[in-house]
Every structure is written in structure tokens, then in C-alpha cells.
Amino acid sequence: MTKKVKFSIYRYNPEKDAKPYFQDYEVEVGDHDKKLLNALVKIKDDNDESLSFRRSCREGVCGSDAMNINGRNGLACLTDIADLKQPITLAPIPGLPVIRDLIVDMTQFFHQYHSIKPYVIDDRPMPEHERLQSPEERKELDGVIECILCACCSTACPSFWWNPDKFLGPAALLHAYRFLADSRDQATNERLDNLNDPYRLFRCHTIMNCVDVCPKHLNPTRAISRIKETMLARNV
Amino acid sequence: MVKLRKGLSAGHGFNAWLQQRVTAVVMLLSIILFVGLFALAGKVINSDITSWQQYFSYTIVRVVAQITVLAVILHAWIGVRDIVMDYVKCMYGRVILYTLIILWLLGSTIYSFYVLW
């Protein structure tokens, strides 16, 4: 059995459109097309091959298909069509420059991510075998290591909208905490120095949109609080 | 002007964050203390100015009130500066606003000393 689903989708092709506009679509989806991404692929196949969006793994692992769904950031591949009010309004994730339709330029987002040095820093001599971590030490990373960098959180954050070039945003800060919390990492001091800035960390005003939208149900706000606690512990 | 490298850390930010939280706690304690004191002294304090003056003649009351005012001033400075940092992008606009805010808060501080002491 098929059913019709109505969409209103943000369209913008900078090469020919003077400004963005919303285009309506109606697509027939089958019983097996449960997720929003299924319907989008169907639109691209059946209705309009010019509609552009990113997708890859289609199961919430790659984080490519982050978009603004009925006013809320989320992953199209994890969102059930049945849960959405129609017409389903789709727009690019806010706050980043649009390249085309639902595709945004993530350069700024990844620049902030790279600035926290997202790798374990350990200059000690290489051990004969791997650097071991106890189960308790590994447990510290639960709830932070699962981030897929889809940018749903950072682009839902007003502080990131106002200062995307200076404020790291929840995703990068979650990763900053992930490396601070890693028992193998030796650069705690440098990492905290790097974050001790009125903008990079402290533009977070605990709005918690990041927690609200995270498709992996992570809590960047808590990670940010822990960074601040670590700073406090270092200073008192 | 030299273009600042992206991701440059100012090396501060933590202090302001901590001061804002500490002053918030001071203000909360003061509210509890003053509400408690007024409740206890309810029979002594009338609505006329002389009984208020008598109440504020105790040094401890003045000291607590003065600490509270200073906490409010510092808290306000950090909060308003945060708002300016979020919304005012022009560097010179910021300098002018910061100056006006500092003058206003400095004036308020001096006036609070004048009123209380």
C-alpha cells in the first residue's frame, strides 16, 4: 500500500536563483519507506532530480543528512515520516552558508573542530605494546565518544549563530572534553589554555538546544560544564 | 590592523565566568539574609525614614549591603559585557559601549558608598 506525503523544501541554486524559495512536493511512499530519507530519495528519483542533499550511510552513523525538519535539526535517516506534521518543511541546518538546496558549507564547523586538536596527544616514548586503558577509564568516554559530527547541535545553538568564527560550538566542545577525559592524553594544560577565552568556550550560555536536538542523545552541555569544572579544579 | 588568527585564545574567560557565579551566590545569600532580617525586625522598622536610618546605622547592615551592591555591579558588568560581545561586532562601537557602561557602573558604585556611609 502506498501513501502520499507532502513536502515543502528549501531550494537554492546560487548559479541561477536570485534568492532561496520553498518548493512543494508530493510523493508516494510504500510501506517500507519509513524514514524521511527514503522519501527524499524517492523525490529525487521520481519528481525532481535537481533536488540536492547529502546522504551516505542512511542509518545515523555518518551524520551527512543533517537538516532542519519542521523547524528542528535532525537526521533525515533517523526521522520517521509518521511522526511528522505535513507538509514536512525541510531547510538546511541554520547558520552555515548554503551551497545548494539542503547542502551547507561545513568549513567553519570543521575548522572549530580541528582547532581543539581532536587526537590523543602523548609525547611519552612509545610503549612496546598499545597504551592501555582500564574499563573505568574507558567508561569516562561514554556519552562523548559517540558524536558523529553531524552539526545538528552547533547549528541549533544561538551562540554559534552569532559567533561561528569565535565560539567553538557544542560539537567541538564535546570533543574537547572527550580528549580532556581520555586517560591517555597528556595535554590537559594546553587544552585548557586553548579553551580559556571569552569566546571559544565561555560563549556557551547553557541554552541547551544542543541537548534537545542531538540525534545520538548526547549531552554537550554537560561536557561543557565538566570542562569548566576541570578549569576550576586547575585554578583553585 | 593585523588580522587575528582564527582560534586565538585570549587566555582569560574563566575568571569572568567564576566571578559571575560567585557574585550570583553572594546576591542570593544577601536576599535571603535581608528578607530574614526584615522579617525579624519587622516590628522595629516602620515605613518612616528615621526607622530605616536607624536600621542602617548598624555597621554590619551597611557592610552587608555594600558587599551586595558591589556583587551586583560586578555581576552586571560581566553580564552586560557578554551581551555586547554577542551582538556588537564593531570594535569601536564596543569600546564606546564598554566605556559608557563602565562609567555608569562606576558612578553607581560611588553613589552607593555615598548613600550607605
mmCIF file of C-alpha atoms in Angstrom:
data_model
loop_
_atom_site.group_PDB
_atom_site.id
_atom_site.type_symbol
_atom_site.label_atom_id
_atom_site.label_comp_id
_atom_site.label_asym_id
_atom_site.label_seq_id
_atom_site.Cartn_x
_atom_site.Cartn_y
_atom_site.Cartn_z
ATOM 1 C CA MET A 1 0.000 0.000 0.000
ATOM 2 C CA THR A 2 1.296 3.462 -0.787
ATOM 3 C CA LYS A 3 0.509 6.783 0.832
ATOM 4 C CA LYS A 4 1.098 10.356 -0.221
ATOM 5 C CA VAL A 5 3.433 12.606 1.726
ATOM 6 C CA LYS A 6 3.541 16.377 1.247
ATOM 7 C CA PHE A 7 6.736 18.381 1.442
ATOM 8 C CA SER A 8 7.810 21.996 1.342
ATOM 9 C CA ILE A 9 11.545 22.055 0.654
ATOM 10 C CA TYR A 10 14.069 24.900 0.669
ATOM 11 C CA ARG A 11 15.556 25.333 -2.789
ATOM 12 C CA TYR A 12 18.511 27.475 -3.730
ATOM 13 C CA ASN A 13 20.875 27.193 -6.628
ATOM 14 C CA PRO A 14 23.242 30.181 -6.420
ATOM 15 C CA GLU A 15 24.059 29.838 -10.120
ATOM 16 C CA LYS A 16 20.514 30.646 -11.252
ATOM 17 C CA ASP A 17 18.345 31.674 -8.277
ATOM 18 C CA ALA A 18 18.424 35.275 -7.092
ATOM 19 C CA LYS A 19 17.178 34.167 -3.687
ATOM 20 C CA PRO A 20 16.072 30.969 -1.951
ATOM 21 C CA TYR A 21 12.476 29.766 -2.133
ATOM 22 C CA PHE A 22 10.376 26.842 -0.896
ATOM 23 C CA GLN A 23 9.099 24.276 -3.390
ATOM 24 C CA ASP A 24 6.161 21.953 -2.709
ATOM 25 C CA TYR A 25 6.360 18.256 -3.493
ATOM 26 C CA GLU A 26 4.020 15.334 -3.123
ATOM 27 C CA VAL A 27 5.497 11.879 -3.196
ATOM 28 C CA GLU A 28 4.052 8.386 -2.906
ATOM 29 C CA VAL A 29 5.873 6.227 -0.403
ATOM 30 C CA GLY A 30 5.495 2.500 0.171
ATOM 31 C CA ASP A 31 5.157 0.651 3.490
ATOM 32 C CA HIS A 32 8.887 0.025 3.633
ATOM 33 C CA ASP A 33 9.678 3.745 3.204
ATOM 34 C CA LYS A 34 9.508 4.649 6.879
ATOM 35 C CA LYS A 35 12.239 7.222 7.188
ATOM 36 C CA LEU A 36 12.356 10.761 5.870
ATOM 37 C CA LEU A 37 15.471 9.971 3.841
ATOM 38 C CA ASN A 38 13.551 7.266 1.944
ATOM 39 C CA ALA A 39 11.030 9.881 0.859
ATOM 40 C CA LEU A 40 13.769 12.338 -0.136
ATOM 41 C CA VAL A 41 15.486 9.733 -2.282
ATOM 42 C CA LYS A 42 12.079 8.994 -3.808
ATOM 43 C CA ILE A 43 11.562 12.677 -4.644
ATOM 44 C CA LYS A 44 14.973 12.751 -6.281
ATOM 45 C CA ASP A 45 14.212 9.560 -8.243
ATOM 46 C CA ASP A 46 10.619 10.272 -9.261
ATOM 47 C CA ASN A 47 9.890 14.003 -9.033
ATOM 48 C CA ASP A 48 12.929 16.196 -9.276
ATOM 49 C CA GLU A 49 16.472 15.012 -9.869
ATOM 50 C CA SER A 50 17.818 18.530 -9.288
ATOM 51 C CA LEU A 51 16.976 18.420 -5.559
ATOM 52 C CA SER A 52 20.295 18.279 -3.730
ATOM 53 C CA PHE A 53 21.058 16.851 -0.304
ATOM 54 C CA ARG A 54 23.838 14.860 1.333
ATOM 55 C CA ARG A 55 23.433 11.294 2.489
ATOM 56 C CA SER A 56 25.636 8.291 2.834
ATOM 57 C CA CYS A 57 25.164 5.516 5.398
ATOM 58 C CA ARG A 58 21.372 6.025 5.787
ATOM 59 C CA GLU A 59 21.482 4.670 9.364
ATOM 60 C CA GLY A 60 22.620 7.528 11.628
ATOM 61 C CA VAL A 61 26.328 6.781 11.619
ATOM 62 C CA CYS A 62 27.838 9.151 9.056
ATOM 63 C CA GLY A 63 25.898 12.292 10.004
ATOM 64 C CA SER A 64 25.687 13.532 6.399
ATOM 65 C CA ASP A 65 21.948 14.126 6.165
ATOM 66 C CA ALA A 66 21.509 16.622 8.975
ATOM 67 C CA MET A 67 18.773 19.089 8.079
ATOM 68 C CA ASN A 68 16.157 21.307 9.636
ATOM 69 C CA ILE A 69 12.978 19.212 9.762
ATOM 70 C CA ASN A 70 9.782 21.109 10.605
ATOM 71 C CA GLY A 71 11.909 23.714 12.370
ATOM 72 C CA ARG A 72 14.077 21.289 14.293
ATOM 73 C CA ASN A 73 17.517 19.942 13.408
ATOM 74 C CA GLY A 74 17.752 16.192 12.916
ATOM 75 C CA LEU A 75 18.968 13.389 10.689
ATOM 76 C CA ALA A 76 16.643 12.510 7.818
ATOM 77 C CA CYS A 77 17.645 8.839 8.026
ATOM 78 C CA LEU A 78 16.598 8.550 11.699
ATOM 79 C CA THR A 79 13.368 10.544 11.469
ATOM 80 C CA ASP A 80 10.111 8.658 10.951
ATOM 81 C CA ILE A 81 7.777 10.171 8.371
ATOM 82 C CA ALA A 82 4.821 9.070 10.507
ATOM 83 C CA ASP A 83 5.955 11.337 13.372
ATOM 84 C CA LEU A 84 5.986 14.480 11.239
ATOM 85 C CA LYS A 85 3.239 17.005 10.621
ATOM 86 C CA GLN A 86 2.564 17.589 6.939
ATOM 87 C CA PRO A 87 3.544 19.334 4.783
ATOM 88 C CA ILE A 88 7.009 18.427 6.043
ATOM 89 C CA THR A 89 9.109 21.573 5.856
ATOM 90 C CA LEU A 90 12.780 20.913 5.129
ATOM 91 C CA ALA A 91 15.526 23.520 5.225
ATOM 92 C CA PRO A 92 19.309 23.394 5.508
ATOM 93 C CA ILE A 93 20.746 23.364 9.033
ATOM 94 C CA PRO A 94 20.794 27.046 10.031
ATOM 95 C CA GLY A 95 23.773 29.338 10.498
ATOM 96 C CA LEU A 96 26.079 27.922 7.822
ATOM 97 C CA PRO A 97 26.381 29.165 4.218
ATOM 98 C CA VAL A 98 24.180 27.261 1.765
ATOM 99 C CA ILE A 99 25.968 25.671 -1.185
ATOM 100 C CA ARG A 100 22.825 24.362 -2.810
ATOM 101 C CA ASP A 101 19.357 23.324 -1.560
ATOM 102 C CA LEU A 102 19.890 21.317 1.658
ATOM 103 C CA ILE A 103 23.684 21.221 1.357
ATOM 104 C CA VAL A 104 25.650 23.606 3.572
ATOM 105 C CA ASP A 105 29.306 24.592 3.681
ATOM 106 C CA MET A 106 30.675 22.915 6.828
ATOM 107 C CA THR A 107 34.151 24.538 6.628
ATOM 108 C CA GLN A 108 33.566 26.774 9.657
ATOM 109 C CA PHE A 109 32.203 23.875 11.681
ATOM 110 C CA PHE A 110 35.187 21.630 10.927
ATOM 111 C CA HIS A 111 37.627 24.480 11.437
ATOM 112 C CA GLN A 112 36.344 24.770 15.005
ATOM 113 C CA TYR A 113 36.537 21.007 15.416
ATOM 114 C CA HIS A 114 40.157 20.859 14.214
ATOM 115 C CA SER A 115 41.160 23.750 16.474
ATOM 116 C CA ILE A 116 40.678 21.597 19.593
ATOM 117 C CA LYS A 117 43.286 19.121 18.290
ATOM 118 C CA PRO A 118 40.956 16.138 18.052
ATOM 119 C CA TYR A 119 43.529 13.434 18.666
ATOM 120 C CA VAL A 120 45.278 11.944 21.685
ATOM 121 C CA ILE A 121 48.451 13.892 22.475
ATOM 122 C CA ASP A 122 51.053 11.792 24.222
ATOM 123 C CA ASP A 123 54.732 12.581 23.708
ATOM 124 C CA ARG A 124 55.996 9.908 26.063
ATOM 125 C CA PRO A 125 58.124 7.150 24.497
ATOM 126 C CA MET A 126 56.038 4.626 22.612
ATOM 127 C CA PRO A 127 55.313 1.575 24.757
ATOM 128 C CA GLU A 128 56.211 -1.853 23.489
ATOM 129 C CA HIS A 129 52.531 -2.682 23.167
ATOM 130 C CA GLU A 130 49.482 -0.425 22.942
ATOM 131 C CA ARG A 131 48.647 2.234 25.571
ATOM 132 C CA LEU A 132 46.215 0.501 27.861
ATOM 133 C CA GLN A 133 43.087 1.941 29.413
ATOM 134 C CA SER A 134 41.222 0.371 32.327
ATOM 135 C CA PRO A 135 37.491 -0.321 31.854
ATOM 136 C CA GLU A 136 36.816 2.552 34.326
ATOM 137 C CA GLU A 137 38.979 4.953 32.336
ATOM 138 C CA ARG A 138 37.237 3.923 29.129
ATOM 139 C CA LYS A 139 33.852 4.443 30.809
ATOM 140 C CA GLU A 140 34.715 8.153 31.196
ATOM 141 C CA LEU A 141 34.388 8.467 27.428
ATOM 142 C CA ASP A 142 30.880 7.017 27.254
ATOM 143 C CA GLY A 143 28.382 9.645 26.170
ATOM 144 C CA VAL A 144 31.016 11.778 24.424
ATOM 145 C CA ILE A 145 32.756 9.403 22.048
ATOM 146 C CA GLU A 146 29.537 8.604 20.139
ATOM 147 C CA CYS A 147 29.368 12.021 18.452
ATOM 148 C CA ILE A 148 29.193 11.718 14.645
ATOM 149 C CA LEU A 149 29.826 15.425 13.888
ATOM 150 C CA CYS A 150 26.532 15.899 12.056
ATOM 151 C CA ALA A 151 26.440 19.558 13.235
ATOM 152 C CA CYS A 152 22.791 19.352 14.373
ATOM 153 C CA CYS A 153 23.813 20.716 17.793
ATOM 154 C CA SER A 154 26.168 23.519 16.774
ATOM 155 C CA THR A 155 23.776 24.848 14.134
ATOM 156 C CA ALA A 156 20.907 24.849 16.666
ATOM 157 C CA CYS A 157 22.967 26.968 19.070
ATOM 158 C CA PRO A 158 22.247 30.736 19.095
ATOM 159 C CA SER A 159 25.744 31.416 20.450
ATOM 160 C CA PHE A 160 27.166 29.625 17.391
ATOM 161 C CA TRP A 161 24.838 31.602 15.089
ATOM 162 C CA TRP A 162 26.126 34.930 16.478
ATOM 163 C CA ASN A 163 29.808 33.993 16.617
ATOM 164 C CA PRO A 164 30.514 30.949 14.422
ATOM 165 C CA ASP A 165 34.084 32.134 13.817
ATOM 166 C CA LYS A 166 34.921 32.568 17.506
ATOM 167 C CA PHE A 167 32.697 30.264 19.562
ATOM 168 C CA LEU A 168 33.650 26.600 19.117
ATOM 169 C CA GLY A 169 30.073 25.349 19.300
ATOM 170 C CA PRO A 170 28.749 22.363 21.247
ATOM 171 C CA ALA A 171 30.105 19.661 18.900
ATOM 172 C CA ALA A 172 33.730 20.867 19.059
ATOM 173 C CA LEU A 173 33.425 21.421 22.817
ATOM 174 C CA LEU A 174 32.054 17.908 23.312
ATOM 175 C CA HIS A 175 35.144 16.628 21.506
ATOM 176 C CA ALA A 176 37.367 18.949 23.525
ATOM 177 C CA TYR A 177 36.006 17.288 26.641
ATOM 178 C CA ARG A 178 36.409 13.862 25.065
ATOM 179 C CA PHE A 179 40.196 14.383 24.830
ATOM 180 C CA LEU A 180 40.436 16.032 28.248
ATOM 181 C CA ALA A 181 38.687 12.996 29.727
ATOM 182 C CA ASP A 182 40.895 10.498 27.892
ATOM 183 C CA SER A 183 43.286 8.877 30.365
ATOM 184 C CA ARG A 184 45.945 8.517 27.644
ATOM 185 C CA ASP A 185 46.031 12.198 26.743
ATOM 186 C CA GLN A 186 48.881 14.219 28.295
ATOM 187 C CA ALA A 187 47.986 17.711 27.061
ATOM 188 C CA THR A 188 45.337 18.707 29.625
ATOM 189 C CA ASN A 189 47.043 22.001 30.461
ATOM 190 C CA GLU A 190 47.483 23.075 26.848
ATOM 191 C CA ARG A 191 43.921 22.045 26.032
ATOM 192 C CA LEU A 192 42.525 24.108 28.927
ATOM 193 C CA ASP A 193 44.709 27.086 27.948
ATOM 194 C CA ASN A 194 43.384 26.801 24.425
ATOM 195 C CA LEU A 195 39.797 26.974 25.717
ATOM 196 C CA ASN A 196 40.338 29.744 28.264
ATOM 197 C CA ASP A 197 38.911 32.523 26.172
ATOM 198 C CA PRO A 198 35.791 34.705 26.440
ATOM 199 C CA TYR A 199 34.532 33.250 23.146
ATOM 200 C CA ARG A 200 35.874 29.780 22.447
ATOM 201 C CA LEU A 201 34.265 28.146 25.483
ATOM 202 C CA PHE A 202 32.546 30.828 27.506
ATOM 203 C CA ARG A 203 30.037 31.974 24.851
ATOM 204 C CA CYS A 204 28.005 28.949 25.949
ATOM 205 C CA HIS A 205 25.062 30.386 27.878
ATOM 206 C CA THR A 206 23.590 26.968 28.733
ATOM 207 C CA ILE A 207 20.712 27.368 26.287
ATOM 208 C CA MET A 208 20.730 23.562 25.812
ATOM 209 C CA ASN A 209 19.369 23.469 22.257
ATOM 210 C CA CYS A 210 22.292 21.109 21.603
ATOM 211 C CA VAL A 211 20.947 18.563 24.074
ATOM 212 C CA ASP A 212 17.453 18.970 22.687
ATOM 213 C CA VAL A 213 18.358 18.169 19.070
ATOM 214 C CA CYS A 214 21.260 15.682 19.310
ATOM 215 C CA PRO A 215 20.196 12.664 17.210
ATOM 216 C CA LYS A 216 22.564 10.461 19.232
ATOM 217 C CA HIS A 217 21.037 11.674 22.541
ATOM 218 C CA LEU A 218 24.335 13.079 23.801
ATOM 219 C CA ASN A 219 24.700 15.955 26.243
ATOM 220 C CA PRO A 220 27.199 18.614 25.076
ATOM 221 C CA THR A 221 26.021 20.994 27.832
ATOM 222 C CA ARG A 222 27.160 18.523 30.484
ATOM 223 C CA ALA A 223 30.511 18.106 28.709
ATOM 224 C CA ILE A 224 30.916 21.912 28.675
ATOM 225 C CA SER A 225 30.142 22.063 32.415
ATOM 226 C CA ARG A 226 32.783 19.402 33.023
ATOM 227 C CA ILE A 227 35.368 21.425 31.088
ATOM 228 C CA LYS A 228 34.543 24.403 33.327
ATOM 229 C CA GLU A 229 34.813 22.200 36.427
ATOM 230 C CA THR A 230 38.215 20.981 35.232
ATOM 231 C CA MET A 231 39.317 24.595 34.792
ATOM 232 C CA LEU A 232 38.052 25.386 38.269
ATOM 233 C CA ALA A 233 39.965 22.423 39.713
ATOM 234 C CA ARG A 234 43.119 23.665 37.989
ATOM 235 C CA ASN A 235 42.683 27.214 39.309
ATOM 236 C CA VAL A 236 41.753 26.701 42.961
ATOM 237 C CA MET B 1 45.225 46.149 11.697
ATOM 238 C CA VAL B 2 46.730 42.700 11.950
ATOM 239 C CA LYS B 3 44.152 40.079 11.132
ATOM 240 C CA LEU B 4 43.804 37.896 14.194
ATOM 241 C CA ARG B 5 44.453 34.233 13.622
ATOM 242 C CA LYS B 6 41.307 32.175 13.954
ATOM 243 C CA GLY B 7 41.106 30.138 17.119
ATOM 244 C CA LEU B 8 43.371 32.508 19.019
ATOM 245 C CA SER B 9 42.841 32.189 22.761
ATOM 246 C CA ALA B 10 42.674 35.357 24.826
ATOM 247 C CA GLY B 11 43.996 33.440 27.833
ATOM 248 C CA HIS B 12 41.118 34.553 30.024
ATOM 249 C CA GLY B 13 37.401 33.996 30.234
ATOM 250 C CA PHE B 14 37.447 31.625 33.151
ATOM 251 C CA ASN B 15 37.838 34.429 35.699
ATOM 252 C CA ALA B 16 34.794 36.323 34.443
ATOM 253 C CA TRP B 17 32.759 33.116 34.420
ATOM 254 C CA LEU B 18 33.775 32.316 38.008
ATOM 255 C CA GLN B 19 33.189 35.887 39.216
ATOM 256 C CA GLN B 20 29.692 35.876 37.709
ATOM 257 C CA ARG B 21 28.826 32.687 39.570
ATOM 258 C CA VAL B 22 30.353 33.773 42.876
ATOM 259 C CA THR B 23 28.593 37.149 42.763
ATOM 260 C CA ALA B 24 25.315 35.355 41.965
ATOM 261 C CA VAL B 25 25.719 33.270 45.120
ATOM 262 C CA VAL B 26 26.557 36.404 47.142
ATOM 263 C CA MET B 27 23.394 38.092 45.828
ATOM 264 C CA LEU B 28 21.273 35.045 46.647
ATOM 265 C CA LEU B 29 22.645 34.872 50.200
ATOM 266 C CA SER B 30 22.082 38.614 50.642
ATOM 267 C CA ILE B 31 18.471 38.324 49.510
ATOM 268 C CA ILE B 32 17.875 35.502 51.996
ATOM 269 C CA LEU B 33 19.681 37.420 54.753
ATOM 270 C CA PHE B 34 17.880 40.716 54.173
ATOM 271 C CA VAL B 35 14.466 39.117 53.829
ATOM 272 C CA GLY B 36 15.183 37.233 57.072
ATOM 273 C CA LEU B 37 16.429 40.368 58.852
ATOM 274 C CA PHE B 38 13.472 42.458 57.700
ATOM 275 C CA ALA B 39 11.116 39.720 58.873
ATOM 276 C CA LEU B 40 12.800 39.676 62.293
ATOM 277 C CA ALA B 41 12.987 43.445 62.553
ATOM 278 C CA GLY B 42 9.505 43.945 61.192
ATOM 279 C CA LYS B 43 8.283 45.444 64.447
ATOM 280 C CA VAL B 44 11.182 47.886 64.690
ATOM 281 C CA ILE B 45 11.142 49.152 61.125
ATOM 282 C CA ASN B 46 8.272 51.372 60.210
ATOM 283 C CA SER B 47 7.712 52.947 56.861
ATOM 284 C CA ASP B 48 9.196 56.270 58.030
ATOM 285 C CA ILE B 49 12.729 57.179 57.071
ATOM 286 C CA THR B 50 14.066 57.546 60.615
ATOM 287 C CA SER B 51 13.486 53.904 61.470
ATOM 288 C CA TRP B 52 15.218 52.885 58.217
ATOM 289 C CA GLN B 53 18.109 55.202 59.046
ATOM 290 C CA GLN B 54 18.290 53.652 62.483
ATOM 291 C CA TYR B 55 18.322 50.206 60.951
ATOM 292 C CA PHE B 56 21.126 51.122 58.563
ATOM 293 C CA SER B 57 23.110 52.759 61.391
ATOM 294 C CA TYR B 58 24.380 49.296 62.315
ATOM 295 C CA THR B 59 27.772 48.824 60.657
ATOM 296 C CA ILE B 60 27.123 45.174 59.898
ATOM 297 C CA VAL B 61 23.971 46.046 57.933
ATOM 298 C CA ARG B 62 25.906 48.631 55.916
ATOM 299 C CA VAL B 63 28.783 46.248 55.246
ATOM 300 C CA VAL B 64 26.455 43.509 54.037
ATOM 301 C CA ALA B 65 24.503 45.979 51.909
ATOM 302 C CA GLN B 66 27.734 47.362 50.438
ATOM 303 C CA ILE B 67 29.066 43.892 49.583
ATOM 304 C CA THR B 68 25.743 43.124 47.910
ATOM 305 C CA VAL B 69 25.882 46.311 45.841
ATOM 306 C CA LEU B 70 29.453 45.536 44.743
ATOM 307 C CA ALA B 71 28.395 41.991 43.795
ATOM 308 C CA VAL B 72 25.505 43.397 41.738
ATOM 309 C CA ILE B 73 27.867 45.863 39.999
ATOM 310 C CA LEU B 74 30.416 43.168 39.094
ATOM 311 C CA HIS B 75 27.684 40.731 38.043
ATOM 312 C CA ALA B 76 26.036 43.410 35.892
ATOM 313 C CA TRP B 77 29.349 44.334 34.263
ATOM 314 C CA ILE B 78 30.080 40.744 33.209
ATOM 315 C CA GLY B 79 26.503 40.168 32.052
ATOM 316 C CA VAL B 80 26.204 43.379 30.034
ATOM 317 C CA ARG B 81 29.687 42.850 28.566
ATOM 318 C CA ASP B 82 28.538 39.385 27.461
ATOM 319 C CA ILE B 83 25.557 40.898 25.661
ATOM 320 C CA VAL B 84 27.771 43.476 23.938
ATOM 321 C CA MET B 85 30.232 40.731 22.937
ATOM 322 C CA ASP B 86 27.389 38.701 21.416
ATOM 323 C CA TYR B 87 25.676 41.424 19.447
ATOM 324 C CA VAL B 88 28.026 44.359 18.801
ATOM 325 C CA LYS B 89 30.511 43.336 16.122
ATOM 326 C CA CYS B 90 32.139 46.733 15.501
ATOM 327 C CA MET B 91 35.285 47.093 17.617
ATOM 328 C CA TYR B 92 34.949 50.877 18.110
ATOM 329 C CA GLY B 93 31.232 50.505 18.895
ATOM 330 C CA ARG B 94 32.219 48.078 21.609
ATOM 331 C CA VAL B 95 34.878 50.363 23.063
ATOM 332 C CA ILE B 96 32.351 53.222 23.258
ATOM 333 C CA LEU B 97 29.679 50.999 24.829
ATOM 334 C CA TYR B 98 32.145 49.487 27.300
ATOM 335 C CA THR B 99 33.275 52.968 28.318
ATOM 336 C CA LEU B 100 29.704 54.186 28.851
ATOM 337 C CA ILE B 101 28.795 51.054 30.835
ATOM 338 C CA ILE B 102 31.922 51.301 32.999
ATOM 339 C CA LEU B 103 31.256 54.988 33.720
ATOM 340 C CA TRP B 104 27.639 54.224 34.646
ATOM 341 C CA LEU B 105 28.631 51.335 36.935
ATOM 342 C CA LEU B 106 31.493 53.323 38.473
ATOM 343 C CA GLY B 107 29.082 56.187 39.174
ATOM 344 C CA SER B 108 26.619 53.739 40.725
ATOM 345 C CA THR B 109 29.366 52.304 42.924
ATOM 346 C CA ILE B 110 30.469 55.721 44.176
ATOM 347 C CA TYR B 111 26.858 56.738 44.775
ATOM 348 C CA SER B 112 26.230 53.527 46.759
ATOM 349 C CA PHE B 113 29.110 54.465 49.092
ATOM 350 C CA TYR B 114 27.641 57.950 49.449
ATOM 351 C CA VAL B 115 24.166 56.588 50.276
ATOM 352 C CA LEU B 116 25.309 53.868 52.688
ATOM 353 C CA TRP B 117 28.076 55.655 54.541
#
